[in-house]
Structures are given as C-alpha cells and as structure tokens.
PDB file of C-alpha atoms in Angstrom:
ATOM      1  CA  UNK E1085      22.892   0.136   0.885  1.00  0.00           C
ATOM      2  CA  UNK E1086      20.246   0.032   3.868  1.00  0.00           C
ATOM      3  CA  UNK E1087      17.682   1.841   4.190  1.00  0.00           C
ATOM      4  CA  UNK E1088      15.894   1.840   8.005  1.00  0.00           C
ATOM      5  CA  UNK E1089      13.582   4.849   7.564  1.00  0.00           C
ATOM      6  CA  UNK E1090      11.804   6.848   4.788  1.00  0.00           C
ATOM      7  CA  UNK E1091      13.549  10.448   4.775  1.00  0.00           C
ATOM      8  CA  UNK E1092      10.996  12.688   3.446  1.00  0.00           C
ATOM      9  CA  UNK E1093       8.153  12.423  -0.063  1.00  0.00           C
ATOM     10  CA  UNK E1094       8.866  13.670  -3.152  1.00  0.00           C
ATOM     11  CA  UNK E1095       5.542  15.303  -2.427  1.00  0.00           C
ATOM     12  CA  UNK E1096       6.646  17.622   0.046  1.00  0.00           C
ATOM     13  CA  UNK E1097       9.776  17.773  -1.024  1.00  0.00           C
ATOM     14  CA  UNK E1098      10.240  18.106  -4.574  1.00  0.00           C
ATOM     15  CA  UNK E1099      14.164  16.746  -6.345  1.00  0.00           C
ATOM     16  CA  UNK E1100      14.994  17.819 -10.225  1.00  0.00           C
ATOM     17  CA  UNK E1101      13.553  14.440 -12.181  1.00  0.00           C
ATOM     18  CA  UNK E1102      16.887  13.826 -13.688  1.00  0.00           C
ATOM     19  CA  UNK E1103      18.127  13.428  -9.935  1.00  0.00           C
ATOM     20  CA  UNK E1104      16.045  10.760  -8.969  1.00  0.00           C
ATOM     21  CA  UNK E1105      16.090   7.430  -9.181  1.00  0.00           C
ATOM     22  CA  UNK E1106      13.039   5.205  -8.922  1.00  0.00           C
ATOM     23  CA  UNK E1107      12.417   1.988  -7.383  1.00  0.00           C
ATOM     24  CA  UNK E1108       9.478   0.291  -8.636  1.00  0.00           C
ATOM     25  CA  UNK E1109       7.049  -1.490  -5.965  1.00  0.00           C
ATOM     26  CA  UNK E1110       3.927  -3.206  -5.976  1.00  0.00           C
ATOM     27  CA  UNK E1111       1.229  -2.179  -3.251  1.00  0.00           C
ATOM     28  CA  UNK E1112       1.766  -5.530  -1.442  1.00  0.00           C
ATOM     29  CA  UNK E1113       5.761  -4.629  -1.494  1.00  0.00           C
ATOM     30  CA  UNK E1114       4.857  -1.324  -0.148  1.00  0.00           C
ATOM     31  CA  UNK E1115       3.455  -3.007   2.865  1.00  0.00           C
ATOM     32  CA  UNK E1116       6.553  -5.446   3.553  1.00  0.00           C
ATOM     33  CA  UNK E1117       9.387  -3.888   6.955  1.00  0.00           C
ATOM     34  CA  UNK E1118      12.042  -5.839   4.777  1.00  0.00           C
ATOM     35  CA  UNK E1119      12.608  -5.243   1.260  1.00  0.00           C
ATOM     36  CA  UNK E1120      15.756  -5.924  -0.782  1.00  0.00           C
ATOM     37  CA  UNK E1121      15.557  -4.943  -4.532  1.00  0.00           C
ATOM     38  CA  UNK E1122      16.893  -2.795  -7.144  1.00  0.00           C
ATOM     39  CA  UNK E1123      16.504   0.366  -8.301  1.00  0.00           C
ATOM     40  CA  UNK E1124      15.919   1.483 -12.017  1.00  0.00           C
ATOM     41  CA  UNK E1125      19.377   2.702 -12.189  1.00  0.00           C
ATOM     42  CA  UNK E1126      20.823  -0.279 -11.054  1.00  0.00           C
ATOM     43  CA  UNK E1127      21.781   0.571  -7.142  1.00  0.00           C
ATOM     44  CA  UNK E1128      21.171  -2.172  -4.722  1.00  0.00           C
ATOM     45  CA  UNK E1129      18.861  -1.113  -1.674  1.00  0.00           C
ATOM     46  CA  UNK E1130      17.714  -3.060   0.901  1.00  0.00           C
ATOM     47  CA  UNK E1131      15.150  -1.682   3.247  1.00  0.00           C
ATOM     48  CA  UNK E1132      14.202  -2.346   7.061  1.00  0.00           C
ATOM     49  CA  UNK E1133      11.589  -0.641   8.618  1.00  0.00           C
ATOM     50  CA  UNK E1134      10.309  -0.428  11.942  1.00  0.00           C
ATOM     51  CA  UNK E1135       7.482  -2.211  13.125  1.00  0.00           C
ATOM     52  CA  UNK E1136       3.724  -0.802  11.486  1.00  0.00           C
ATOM     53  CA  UNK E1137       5.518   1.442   9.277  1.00  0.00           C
ATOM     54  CA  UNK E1138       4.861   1.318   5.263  1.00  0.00           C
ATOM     55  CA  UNK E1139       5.721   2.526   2.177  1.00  0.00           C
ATOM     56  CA  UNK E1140       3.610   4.949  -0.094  1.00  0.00           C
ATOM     57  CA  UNK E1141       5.097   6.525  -3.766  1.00  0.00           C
ATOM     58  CA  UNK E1142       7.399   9.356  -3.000  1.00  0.00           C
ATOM     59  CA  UNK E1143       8.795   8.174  -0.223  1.00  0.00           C
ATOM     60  CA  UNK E1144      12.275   9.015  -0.223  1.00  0.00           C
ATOM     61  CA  UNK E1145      14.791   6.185   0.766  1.00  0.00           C
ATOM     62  CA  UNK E1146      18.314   7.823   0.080  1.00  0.00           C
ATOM     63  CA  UNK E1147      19.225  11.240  -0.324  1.00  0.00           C
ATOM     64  CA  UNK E1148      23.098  11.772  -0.601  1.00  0.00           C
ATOM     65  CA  UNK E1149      25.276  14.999  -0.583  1.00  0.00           C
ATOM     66  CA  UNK E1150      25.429  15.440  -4.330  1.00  0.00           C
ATOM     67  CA  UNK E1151      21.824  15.611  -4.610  1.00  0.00           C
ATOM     68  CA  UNK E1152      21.238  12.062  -5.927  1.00  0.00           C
ATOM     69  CA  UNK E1153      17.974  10.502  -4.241  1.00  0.00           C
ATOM     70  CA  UNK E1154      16.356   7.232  -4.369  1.00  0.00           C
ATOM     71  CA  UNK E1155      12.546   7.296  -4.153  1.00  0.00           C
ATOM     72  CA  UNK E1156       9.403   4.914  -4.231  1.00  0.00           C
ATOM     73  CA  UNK E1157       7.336   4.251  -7.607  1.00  0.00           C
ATOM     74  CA  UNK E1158       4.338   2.776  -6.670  1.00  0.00           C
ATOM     75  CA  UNK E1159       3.245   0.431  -9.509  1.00  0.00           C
ATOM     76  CA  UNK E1160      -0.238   0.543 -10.707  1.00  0.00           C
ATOM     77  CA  UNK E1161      -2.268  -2.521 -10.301  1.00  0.00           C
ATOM     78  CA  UNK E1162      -5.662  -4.065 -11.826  1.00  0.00           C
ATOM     79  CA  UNK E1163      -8.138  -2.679  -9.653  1.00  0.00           C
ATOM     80  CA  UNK E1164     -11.566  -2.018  -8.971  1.00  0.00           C
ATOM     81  CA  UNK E1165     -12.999   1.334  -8.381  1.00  0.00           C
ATOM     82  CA  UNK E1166     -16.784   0.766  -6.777  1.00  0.00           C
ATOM     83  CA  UNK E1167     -19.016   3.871  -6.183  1.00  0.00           C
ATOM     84  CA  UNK E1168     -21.655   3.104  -3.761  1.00  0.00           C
ATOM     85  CA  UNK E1169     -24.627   5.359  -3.948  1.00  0.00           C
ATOM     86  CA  UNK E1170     -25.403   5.157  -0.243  1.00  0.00           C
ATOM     87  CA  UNK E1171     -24.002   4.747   2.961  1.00  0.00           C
ATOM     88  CA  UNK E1172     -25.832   1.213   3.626  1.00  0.00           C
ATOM     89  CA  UNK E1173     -24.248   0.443  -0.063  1.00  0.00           C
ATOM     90  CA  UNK E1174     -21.161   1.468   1.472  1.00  0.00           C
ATOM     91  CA  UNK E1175     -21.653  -0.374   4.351  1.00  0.00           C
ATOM     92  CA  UNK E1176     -22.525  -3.392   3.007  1.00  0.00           C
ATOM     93  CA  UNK E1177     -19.305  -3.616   0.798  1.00  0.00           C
ATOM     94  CA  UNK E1178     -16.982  -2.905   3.687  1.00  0.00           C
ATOM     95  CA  UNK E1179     -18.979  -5.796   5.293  1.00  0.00           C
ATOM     96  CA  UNK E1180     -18.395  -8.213   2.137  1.00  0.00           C
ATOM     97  CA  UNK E1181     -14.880  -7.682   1.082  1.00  0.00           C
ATOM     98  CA  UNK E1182     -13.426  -7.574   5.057  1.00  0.00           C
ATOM     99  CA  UNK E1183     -15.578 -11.117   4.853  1.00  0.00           C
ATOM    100  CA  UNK E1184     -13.291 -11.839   2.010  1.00  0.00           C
ATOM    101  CA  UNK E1185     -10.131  -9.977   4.135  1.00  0.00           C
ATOM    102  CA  UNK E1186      -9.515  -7.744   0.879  1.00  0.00           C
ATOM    103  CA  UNK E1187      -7.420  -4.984   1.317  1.00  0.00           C
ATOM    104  CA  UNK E1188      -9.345  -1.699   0.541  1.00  0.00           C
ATOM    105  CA  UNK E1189      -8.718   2.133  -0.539  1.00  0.00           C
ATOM    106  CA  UNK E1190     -11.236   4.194   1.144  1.00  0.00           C
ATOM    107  CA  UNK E1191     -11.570   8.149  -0.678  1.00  0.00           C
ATOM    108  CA  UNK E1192     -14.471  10.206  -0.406  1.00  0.00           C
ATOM    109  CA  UNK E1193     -16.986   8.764  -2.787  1.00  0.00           C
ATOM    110  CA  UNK E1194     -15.211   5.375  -3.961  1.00  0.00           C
ATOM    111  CA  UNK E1195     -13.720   1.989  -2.430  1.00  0.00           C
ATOM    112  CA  UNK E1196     -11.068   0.489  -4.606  1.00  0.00           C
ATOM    113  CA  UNK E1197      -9.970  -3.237  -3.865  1.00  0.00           C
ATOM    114  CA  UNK E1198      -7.948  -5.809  -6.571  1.00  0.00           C
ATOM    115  CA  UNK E1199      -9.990  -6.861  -8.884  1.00  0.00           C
ATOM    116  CA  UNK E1200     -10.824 -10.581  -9.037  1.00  0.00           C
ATOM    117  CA  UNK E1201     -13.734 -13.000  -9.321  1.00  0.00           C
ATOM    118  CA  UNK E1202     -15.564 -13.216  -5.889  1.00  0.00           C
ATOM    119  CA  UNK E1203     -14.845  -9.257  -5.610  1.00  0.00           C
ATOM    120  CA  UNK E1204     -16.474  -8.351  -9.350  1.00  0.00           C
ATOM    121  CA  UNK E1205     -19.280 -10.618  -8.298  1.00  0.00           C
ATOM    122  CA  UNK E1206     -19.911  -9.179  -5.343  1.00  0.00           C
ATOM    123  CA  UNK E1207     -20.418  -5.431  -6.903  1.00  0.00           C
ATOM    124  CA  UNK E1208     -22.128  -7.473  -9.928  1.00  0.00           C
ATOM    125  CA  UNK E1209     -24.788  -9.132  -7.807  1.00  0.00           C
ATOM    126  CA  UNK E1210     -25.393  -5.869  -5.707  1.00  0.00           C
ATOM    127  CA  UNK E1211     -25.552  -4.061  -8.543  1.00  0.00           C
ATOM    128  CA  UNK E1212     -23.316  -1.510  -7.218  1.00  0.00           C
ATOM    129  CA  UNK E1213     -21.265   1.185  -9.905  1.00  0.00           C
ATOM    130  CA  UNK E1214     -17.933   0.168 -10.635  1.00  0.00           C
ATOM    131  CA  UNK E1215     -14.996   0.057 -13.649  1.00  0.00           C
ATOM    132  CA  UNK E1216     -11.592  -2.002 -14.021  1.00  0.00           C
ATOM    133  CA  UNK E1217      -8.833   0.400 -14.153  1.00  0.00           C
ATOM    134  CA  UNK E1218      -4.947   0.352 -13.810  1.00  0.00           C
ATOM    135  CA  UNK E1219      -4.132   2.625 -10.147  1.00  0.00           C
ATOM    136  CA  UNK E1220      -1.959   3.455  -7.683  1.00  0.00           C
ATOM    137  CA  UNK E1221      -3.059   1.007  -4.799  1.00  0.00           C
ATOM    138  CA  UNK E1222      -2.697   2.219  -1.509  1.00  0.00           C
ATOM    139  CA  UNK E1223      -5.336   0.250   0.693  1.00  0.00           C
ATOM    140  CA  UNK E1224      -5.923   1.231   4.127  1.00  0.00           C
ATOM    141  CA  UNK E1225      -3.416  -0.310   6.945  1.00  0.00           C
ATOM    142  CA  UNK E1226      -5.114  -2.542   9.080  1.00  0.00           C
ATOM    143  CA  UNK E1227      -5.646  -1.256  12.587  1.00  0.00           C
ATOM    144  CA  UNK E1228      -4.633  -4.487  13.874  1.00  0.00           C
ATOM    145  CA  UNK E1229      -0.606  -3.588  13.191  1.00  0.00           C
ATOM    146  CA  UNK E1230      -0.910  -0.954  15.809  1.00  0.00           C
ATOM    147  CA  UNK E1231      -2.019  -2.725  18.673  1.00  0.00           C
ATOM    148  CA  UNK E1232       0.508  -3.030  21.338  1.00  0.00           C
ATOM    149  CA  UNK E1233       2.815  -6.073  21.277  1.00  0.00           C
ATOM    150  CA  UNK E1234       4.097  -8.296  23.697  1.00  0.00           C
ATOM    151  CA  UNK E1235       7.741  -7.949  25.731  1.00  0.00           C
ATOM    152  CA  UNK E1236      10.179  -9.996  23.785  1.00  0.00           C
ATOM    153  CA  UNK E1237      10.977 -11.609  27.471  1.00  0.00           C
ATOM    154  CA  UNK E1238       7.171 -12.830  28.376  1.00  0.00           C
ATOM    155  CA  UNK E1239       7.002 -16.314  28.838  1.00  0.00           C
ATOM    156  CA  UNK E1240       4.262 -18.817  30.223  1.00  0.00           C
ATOM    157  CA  UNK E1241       4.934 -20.848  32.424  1.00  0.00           C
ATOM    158  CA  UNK E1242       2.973 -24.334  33.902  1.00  0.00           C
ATOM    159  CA  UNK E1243       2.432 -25.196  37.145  1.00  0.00           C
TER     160      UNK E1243
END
C-alpha cells in the first residue's frame, strides 16, 4: 500500500488501541520522503512524501472504512538531554554541535542531541548539566529544506 501524505495524529485524533496498528521508526527514518517497511501487524506500507515534509509519532498513514488505521511509533533513541543554565550556555552549545552538524531538539529549558563521544565531551568540558536517557527524538528540521528549489527545466549553458 502507498502512502503519499500523513492523514491526521493520533494526537488530535484519537483511534481505540486495539484498532491501530503501529509502525515502528527511528528519528532518522522519520526524516526520510521515501520509506518502505512493515508494520507490526505485518501490512506492507510504503511511503512517499512530498518535498520538506516529515514524519513525527502519531502520524496517521492509513485509515480505512472499517476503522483499521496505521500510525507512526517513533522509537526511542540514546540521547542526551543538556540543560544549559544560561542563554550564552545555550548559545554556545547551539554553536558547538551545528559545528559538529548534530541534529538537535530544542524545548524550553533543554537541548537534546544523540549521544556520542565528541557530543558528551563537549557538555563534559563545558561543564554544562546533562543525563543519558532513552527518548522520543524529534530534532528540529533544518531550515535549509525549505528554501526554494530550482525549475526541473533550468539549465546552464556556455558560450
């Protein structure tokens, strides 16, 4: 089955538990247009999304007339949740893991990246709050994916 577009979330739209059936995803398979996996159950989906469009948990993929619906589970991954104290300890962070080009979960009081080395170091050596936990990743899209693209027909041309 194909799947071009996300329906609704779970979120806003609530289905009976024993309706549902959940396809597992990591953060960095939310973030793919073009997907093809199965669900829990067992149903085939493939997915194709349109340009800067992602996937977050929830999101419902396939809602048929007998009330059957296929819906994101976003996988929790290794992360680490950093609490800067300040906004220059904020700032600098943003600073070192872009340098790095980590992917990053903003919320009010904590940035959240995937834990590695040079990333523990970093809030090691600055000396900056943090813990190791197992989350729901959802890092910020980059504002790069909605810049405007180029006509499929532009060429260049030598003269």
């Amino acid at each position: 089955m194909l799947c071009e577009r996300v329906l609704g979330n779970l979120d806003l739209e609530p289905a009976p538990d024993s309706r549902v059936d959940w396809l597992d995803l990591t953060w960095f398979d939310c973030a793919q247009r073009a997907l093809s996996r199965r669900t829990r159950g067992g149903s085939s989906i493939r997915i194709l999304l349109g340009i800067g469009q992602h996937l977050r948990h929830g999101d419902v993929l396939v809602r048929d007339p007998s009330g059957n619906t296929i819906a994101v589970n976003l996988l929790p991954a290794d992360v680490l949740v950093a609490r800067p104290r300040t906004m220059q300890e904020m700032g600098q962070l943003a600073l070192e893991f872009g340098n790095l080009h980590q992917p990053v979960q903003i919320t009010a009081d904590e940035l959240i990246v995937l834990f590695d080395g040079p990333t523990a170091g970093i809030l090691n050596r600055r000396g900056i709050p943090h813990l190791r936990q197992q989350r729901r990743f959802l890092p910020e899209p980059a504002s790069i994916t909605s810049l405007p693209r180029s006509s499929s027909s532009f060429t260049l041309s030598r003269v």
